mmCIF file of C-alpha atoms in Angstrom:
data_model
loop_
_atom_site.group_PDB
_atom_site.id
_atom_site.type_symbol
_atom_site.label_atom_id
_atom_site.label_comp_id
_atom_site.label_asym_id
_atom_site.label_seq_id
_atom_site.Cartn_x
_atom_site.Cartn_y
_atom_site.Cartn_z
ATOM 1 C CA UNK A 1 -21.611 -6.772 -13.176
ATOM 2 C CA UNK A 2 -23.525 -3.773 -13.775
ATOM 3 C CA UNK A 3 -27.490 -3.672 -15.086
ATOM 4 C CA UNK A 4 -28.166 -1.659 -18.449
ATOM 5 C CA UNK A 5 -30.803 1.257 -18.201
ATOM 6 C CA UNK A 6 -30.446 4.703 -17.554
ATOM 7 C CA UNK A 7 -27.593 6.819 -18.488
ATOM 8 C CA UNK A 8 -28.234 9.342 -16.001
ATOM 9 C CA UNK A 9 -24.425 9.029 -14.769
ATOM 10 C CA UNK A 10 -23.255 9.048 -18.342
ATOM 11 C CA UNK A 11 -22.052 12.100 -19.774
ATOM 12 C CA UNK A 12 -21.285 13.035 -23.401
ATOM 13 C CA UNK A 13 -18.257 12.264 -25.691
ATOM 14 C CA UNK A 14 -17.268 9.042 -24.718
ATOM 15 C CA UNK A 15 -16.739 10.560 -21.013
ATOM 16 C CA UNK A 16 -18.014 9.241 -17.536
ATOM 17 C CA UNK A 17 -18.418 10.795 -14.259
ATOM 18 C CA UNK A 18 -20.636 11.303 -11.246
ATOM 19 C CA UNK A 19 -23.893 12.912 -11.181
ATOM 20 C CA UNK A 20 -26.581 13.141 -8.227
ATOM 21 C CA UNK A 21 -26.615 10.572 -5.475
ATOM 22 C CA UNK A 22 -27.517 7.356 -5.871
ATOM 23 C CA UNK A 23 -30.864 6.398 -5.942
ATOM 24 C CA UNK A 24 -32.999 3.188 -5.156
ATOM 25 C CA UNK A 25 -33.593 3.180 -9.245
ATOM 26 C CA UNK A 26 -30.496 3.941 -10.542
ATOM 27 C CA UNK A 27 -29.026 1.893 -12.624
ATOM 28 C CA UNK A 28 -25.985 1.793 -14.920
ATOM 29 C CA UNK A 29 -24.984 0.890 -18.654
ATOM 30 C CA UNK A 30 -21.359 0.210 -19.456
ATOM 31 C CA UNK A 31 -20.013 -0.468 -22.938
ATOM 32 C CA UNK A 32 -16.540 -0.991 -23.526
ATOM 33 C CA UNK A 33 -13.992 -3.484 -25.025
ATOM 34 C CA UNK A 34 -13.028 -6.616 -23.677
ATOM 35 C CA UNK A 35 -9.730 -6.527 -25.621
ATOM 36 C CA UNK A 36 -7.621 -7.991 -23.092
ATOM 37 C CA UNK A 37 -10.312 -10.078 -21.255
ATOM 38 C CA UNK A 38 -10.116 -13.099 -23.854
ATOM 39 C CA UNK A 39 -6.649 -14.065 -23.145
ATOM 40 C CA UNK A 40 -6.565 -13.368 -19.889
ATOM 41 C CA UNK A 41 -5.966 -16.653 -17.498
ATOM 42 C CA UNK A 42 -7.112 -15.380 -13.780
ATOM 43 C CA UNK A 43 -3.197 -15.008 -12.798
ATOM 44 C CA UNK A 44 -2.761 -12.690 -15.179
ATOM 45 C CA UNK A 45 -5.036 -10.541 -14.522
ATOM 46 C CA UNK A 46 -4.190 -7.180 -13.043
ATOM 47 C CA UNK A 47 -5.456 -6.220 -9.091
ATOM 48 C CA UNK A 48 -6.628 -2.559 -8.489
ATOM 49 C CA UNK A 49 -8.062 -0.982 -6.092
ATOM 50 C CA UNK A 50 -10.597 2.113 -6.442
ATOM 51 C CA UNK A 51 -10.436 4.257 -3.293
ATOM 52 C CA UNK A 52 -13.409 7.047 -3.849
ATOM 53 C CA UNK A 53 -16.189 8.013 -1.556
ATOM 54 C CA UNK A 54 -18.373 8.391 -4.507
ATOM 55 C CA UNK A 55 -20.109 5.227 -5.432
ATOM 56 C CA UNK A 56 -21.019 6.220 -8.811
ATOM 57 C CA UNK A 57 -17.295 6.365 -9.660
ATOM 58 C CA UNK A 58 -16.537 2.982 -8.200
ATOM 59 C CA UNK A 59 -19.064 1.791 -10.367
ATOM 60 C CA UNK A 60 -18.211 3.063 -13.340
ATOM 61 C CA UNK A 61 -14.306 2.529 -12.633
ATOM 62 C CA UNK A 62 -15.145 -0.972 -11.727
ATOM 63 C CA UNK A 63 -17.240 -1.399 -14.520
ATOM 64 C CA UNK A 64 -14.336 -0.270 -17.435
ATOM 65 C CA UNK A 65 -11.613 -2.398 -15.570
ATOM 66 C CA UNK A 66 -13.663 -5.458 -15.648
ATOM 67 C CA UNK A 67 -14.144 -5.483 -18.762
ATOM 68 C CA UNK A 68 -11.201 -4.932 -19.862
ATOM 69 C CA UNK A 69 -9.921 -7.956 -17.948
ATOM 70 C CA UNK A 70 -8.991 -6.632 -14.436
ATOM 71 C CA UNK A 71 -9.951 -7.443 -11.227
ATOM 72 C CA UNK A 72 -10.938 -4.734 -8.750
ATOM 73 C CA UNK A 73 -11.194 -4.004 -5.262
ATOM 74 C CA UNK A 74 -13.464 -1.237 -4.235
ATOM 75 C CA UNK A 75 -12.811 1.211 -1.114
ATOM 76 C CA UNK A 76 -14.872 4.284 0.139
ATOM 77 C CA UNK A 77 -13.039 5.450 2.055
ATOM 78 C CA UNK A 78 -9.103 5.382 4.358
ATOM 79 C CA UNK A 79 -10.459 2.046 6.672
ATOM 80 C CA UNK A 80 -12.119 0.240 3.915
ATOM 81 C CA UNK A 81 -9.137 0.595 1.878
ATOM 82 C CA UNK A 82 -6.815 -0.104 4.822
ATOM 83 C CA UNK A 83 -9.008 -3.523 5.020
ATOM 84 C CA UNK A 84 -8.836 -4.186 1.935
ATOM 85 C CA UNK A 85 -4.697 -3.876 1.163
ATOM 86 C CA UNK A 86 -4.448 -6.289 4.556
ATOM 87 C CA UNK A 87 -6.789 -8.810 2.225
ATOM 88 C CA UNK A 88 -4.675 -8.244 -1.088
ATOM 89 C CA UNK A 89 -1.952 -6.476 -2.618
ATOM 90 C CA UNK A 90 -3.154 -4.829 -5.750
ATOM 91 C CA UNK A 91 -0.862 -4.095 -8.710
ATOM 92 C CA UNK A 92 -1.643 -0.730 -8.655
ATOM 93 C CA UNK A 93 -3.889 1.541 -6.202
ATOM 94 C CA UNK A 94 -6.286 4.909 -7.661
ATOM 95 C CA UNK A 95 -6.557 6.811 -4.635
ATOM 96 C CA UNK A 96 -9.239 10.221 -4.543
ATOM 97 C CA UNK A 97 -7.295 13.139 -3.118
ATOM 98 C CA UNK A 98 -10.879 14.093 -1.271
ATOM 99 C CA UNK A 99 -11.956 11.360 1.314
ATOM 100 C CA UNK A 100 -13.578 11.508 4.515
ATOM 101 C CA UNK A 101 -12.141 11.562 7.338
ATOM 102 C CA UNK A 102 -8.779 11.474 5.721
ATOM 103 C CA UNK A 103 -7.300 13.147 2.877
ATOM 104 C CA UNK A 104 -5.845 11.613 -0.213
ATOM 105 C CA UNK A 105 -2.447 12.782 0.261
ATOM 106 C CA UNK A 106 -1.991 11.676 3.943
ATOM 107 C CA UNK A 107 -3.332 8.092 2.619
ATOM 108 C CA UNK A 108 -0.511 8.012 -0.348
ATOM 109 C CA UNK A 109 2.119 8.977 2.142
ATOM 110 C CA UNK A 110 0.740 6.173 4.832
ATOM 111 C CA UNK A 111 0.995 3.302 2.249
ATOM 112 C CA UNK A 112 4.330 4.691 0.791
ATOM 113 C CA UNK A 113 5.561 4.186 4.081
ATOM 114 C CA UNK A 114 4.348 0.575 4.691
ATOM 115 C CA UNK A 115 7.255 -1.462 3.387
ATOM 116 C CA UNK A 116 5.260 -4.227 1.954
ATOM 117 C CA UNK A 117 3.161 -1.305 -0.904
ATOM 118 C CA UNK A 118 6.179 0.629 -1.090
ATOM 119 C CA UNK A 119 6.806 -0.601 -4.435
ATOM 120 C CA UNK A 120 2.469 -0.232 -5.504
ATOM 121 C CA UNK A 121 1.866 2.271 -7.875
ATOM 122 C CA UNK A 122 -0.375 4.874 -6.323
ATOM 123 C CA UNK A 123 -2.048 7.020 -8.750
ATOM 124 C CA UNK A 124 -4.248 10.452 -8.091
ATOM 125 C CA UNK A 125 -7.577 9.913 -9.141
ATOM 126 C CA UNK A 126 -9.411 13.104 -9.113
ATOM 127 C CA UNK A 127 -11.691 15.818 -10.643
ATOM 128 C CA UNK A 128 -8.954 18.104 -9.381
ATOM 129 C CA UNK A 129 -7.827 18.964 -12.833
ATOM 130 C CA UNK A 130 -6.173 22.756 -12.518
ATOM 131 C CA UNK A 131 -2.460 23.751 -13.653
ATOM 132 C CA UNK A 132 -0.069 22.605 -11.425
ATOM 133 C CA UNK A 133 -2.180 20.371 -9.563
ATOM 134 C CA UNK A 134 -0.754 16.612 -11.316
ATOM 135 C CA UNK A 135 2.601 17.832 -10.384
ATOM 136 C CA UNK A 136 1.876 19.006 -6.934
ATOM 137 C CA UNK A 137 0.056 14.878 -6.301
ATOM 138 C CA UNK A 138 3.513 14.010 -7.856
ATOM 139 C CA UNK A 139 5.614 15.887 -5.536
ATOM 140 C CA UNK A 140 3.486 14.486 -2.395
ATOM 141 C CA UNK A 141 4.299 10.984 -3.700
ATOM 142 C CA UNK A 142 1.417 10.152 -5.894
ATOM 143 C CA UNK A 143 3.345 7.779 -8.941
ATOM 144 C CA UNK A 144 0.895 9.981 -11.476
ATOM 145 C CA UNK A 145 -2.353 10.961 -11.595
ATOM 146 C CA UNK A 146 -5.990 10.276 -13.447
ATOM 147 C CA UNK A 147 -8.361 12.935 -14.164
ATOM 148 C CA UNK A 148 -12.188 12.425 -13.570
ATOM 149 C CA UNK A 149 -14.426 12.323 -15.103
ATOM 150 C CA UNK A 150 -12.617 9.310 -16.834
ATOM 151 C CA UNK A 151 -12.528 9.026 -20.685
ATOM 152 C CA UNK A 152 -14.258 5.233 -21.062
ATOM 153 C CA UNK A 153 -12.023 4.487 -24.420
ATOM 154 C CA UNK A 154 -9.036 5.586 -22.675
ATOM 155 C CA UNK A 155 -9.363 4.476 -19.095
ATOM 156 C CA UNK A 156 -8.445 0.974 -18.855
ATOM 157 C CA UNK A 157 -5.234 1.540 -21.081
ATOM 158 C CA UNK A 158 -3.878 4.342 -18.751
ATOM 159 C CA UNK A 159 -4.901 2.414 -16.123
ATOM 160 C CA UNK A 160 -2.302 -0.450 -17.520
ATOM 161 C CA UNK A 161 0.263 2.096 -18.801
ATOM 162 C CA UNK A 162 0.714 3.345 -15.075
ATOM 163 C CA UNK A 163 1.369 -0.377 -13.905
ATOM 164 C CA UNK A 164 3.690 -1.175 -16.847
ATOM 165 C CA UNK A 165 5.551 2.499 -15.948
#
């Protein structure tokens, strides 16, 4: 789990997103509701896997999901996440539309063409958050789409919603 200090990475409003690059100090505070986590047996919790290059928003992704119960698998980028979905099937995959190397969209159409995620949620999860840009993810064949910076009170329910969808 996460150490508390700093807040440099936390933003105002109940709101968290990416700041500077990681430092050898930085550390990371996250408060948020376990409302799910008490019931939970480990087969029930949810899988997801957080594809970003940024760590600062696997952190913080990782951080609301655990607490709310879920169990996450972290990927910075196409390989790591190609590992990863050999290791484990998630219930549901976020997927940055800006990776290195490769871009989102290529990466949502690769695993929507592997027969055995075909039927894994894969959500947009970006800061690009212009008109017309959720339902141009949608059309590529994104299953719906997360704006960062995430809202921390919000997060771990959409997060659900999208897998109960």
């Amino acid at each position: 789990m996460l150490a508390a200090s700093s807040r440099k990475h936390i933003a105002n409003a109940g709101r968290l997103g990416s700041g500077p690059a990681l430092g050898p100090n930085t550390r990371f505070s996250c408060i948020a509701g376990a409302a799910n986590a008490e019931w939970m047996t480990e087969m029930d919790a949810l899988c997801i896997l957080v594809v970003d290059d940024h760590e600062v928003n696997l952190l913080l992704a990782e951080c609301v999901l655990e607490a709310d119960g879920m169990e996450v698998l972290r990927a910075g980028d196409a390989e790591s996440a190609r590992v990863a979905l050999r290791a484990r099937q998630p219930d549901l995959i976020l997927l940055d539309i800006q990776l290195p190397g490769v871009d989102g969209l290529s990466l949502a159409r690769e695993f929507k063409a592997d027969a055995r995620l075909a039927g894994v949620p894969v959500i947009a999860f970006t800061a690009h958050a212009m008109r017309g840009d959720e339902a141009r993810f949608c059309a590529a064949g994104f299953d719906g789409y997360l704006a960062k910076p995430i809202e921390v009170t919000r997060f771990a329910r959409q997060v659900r919603d999208f897998v109960a969808s």
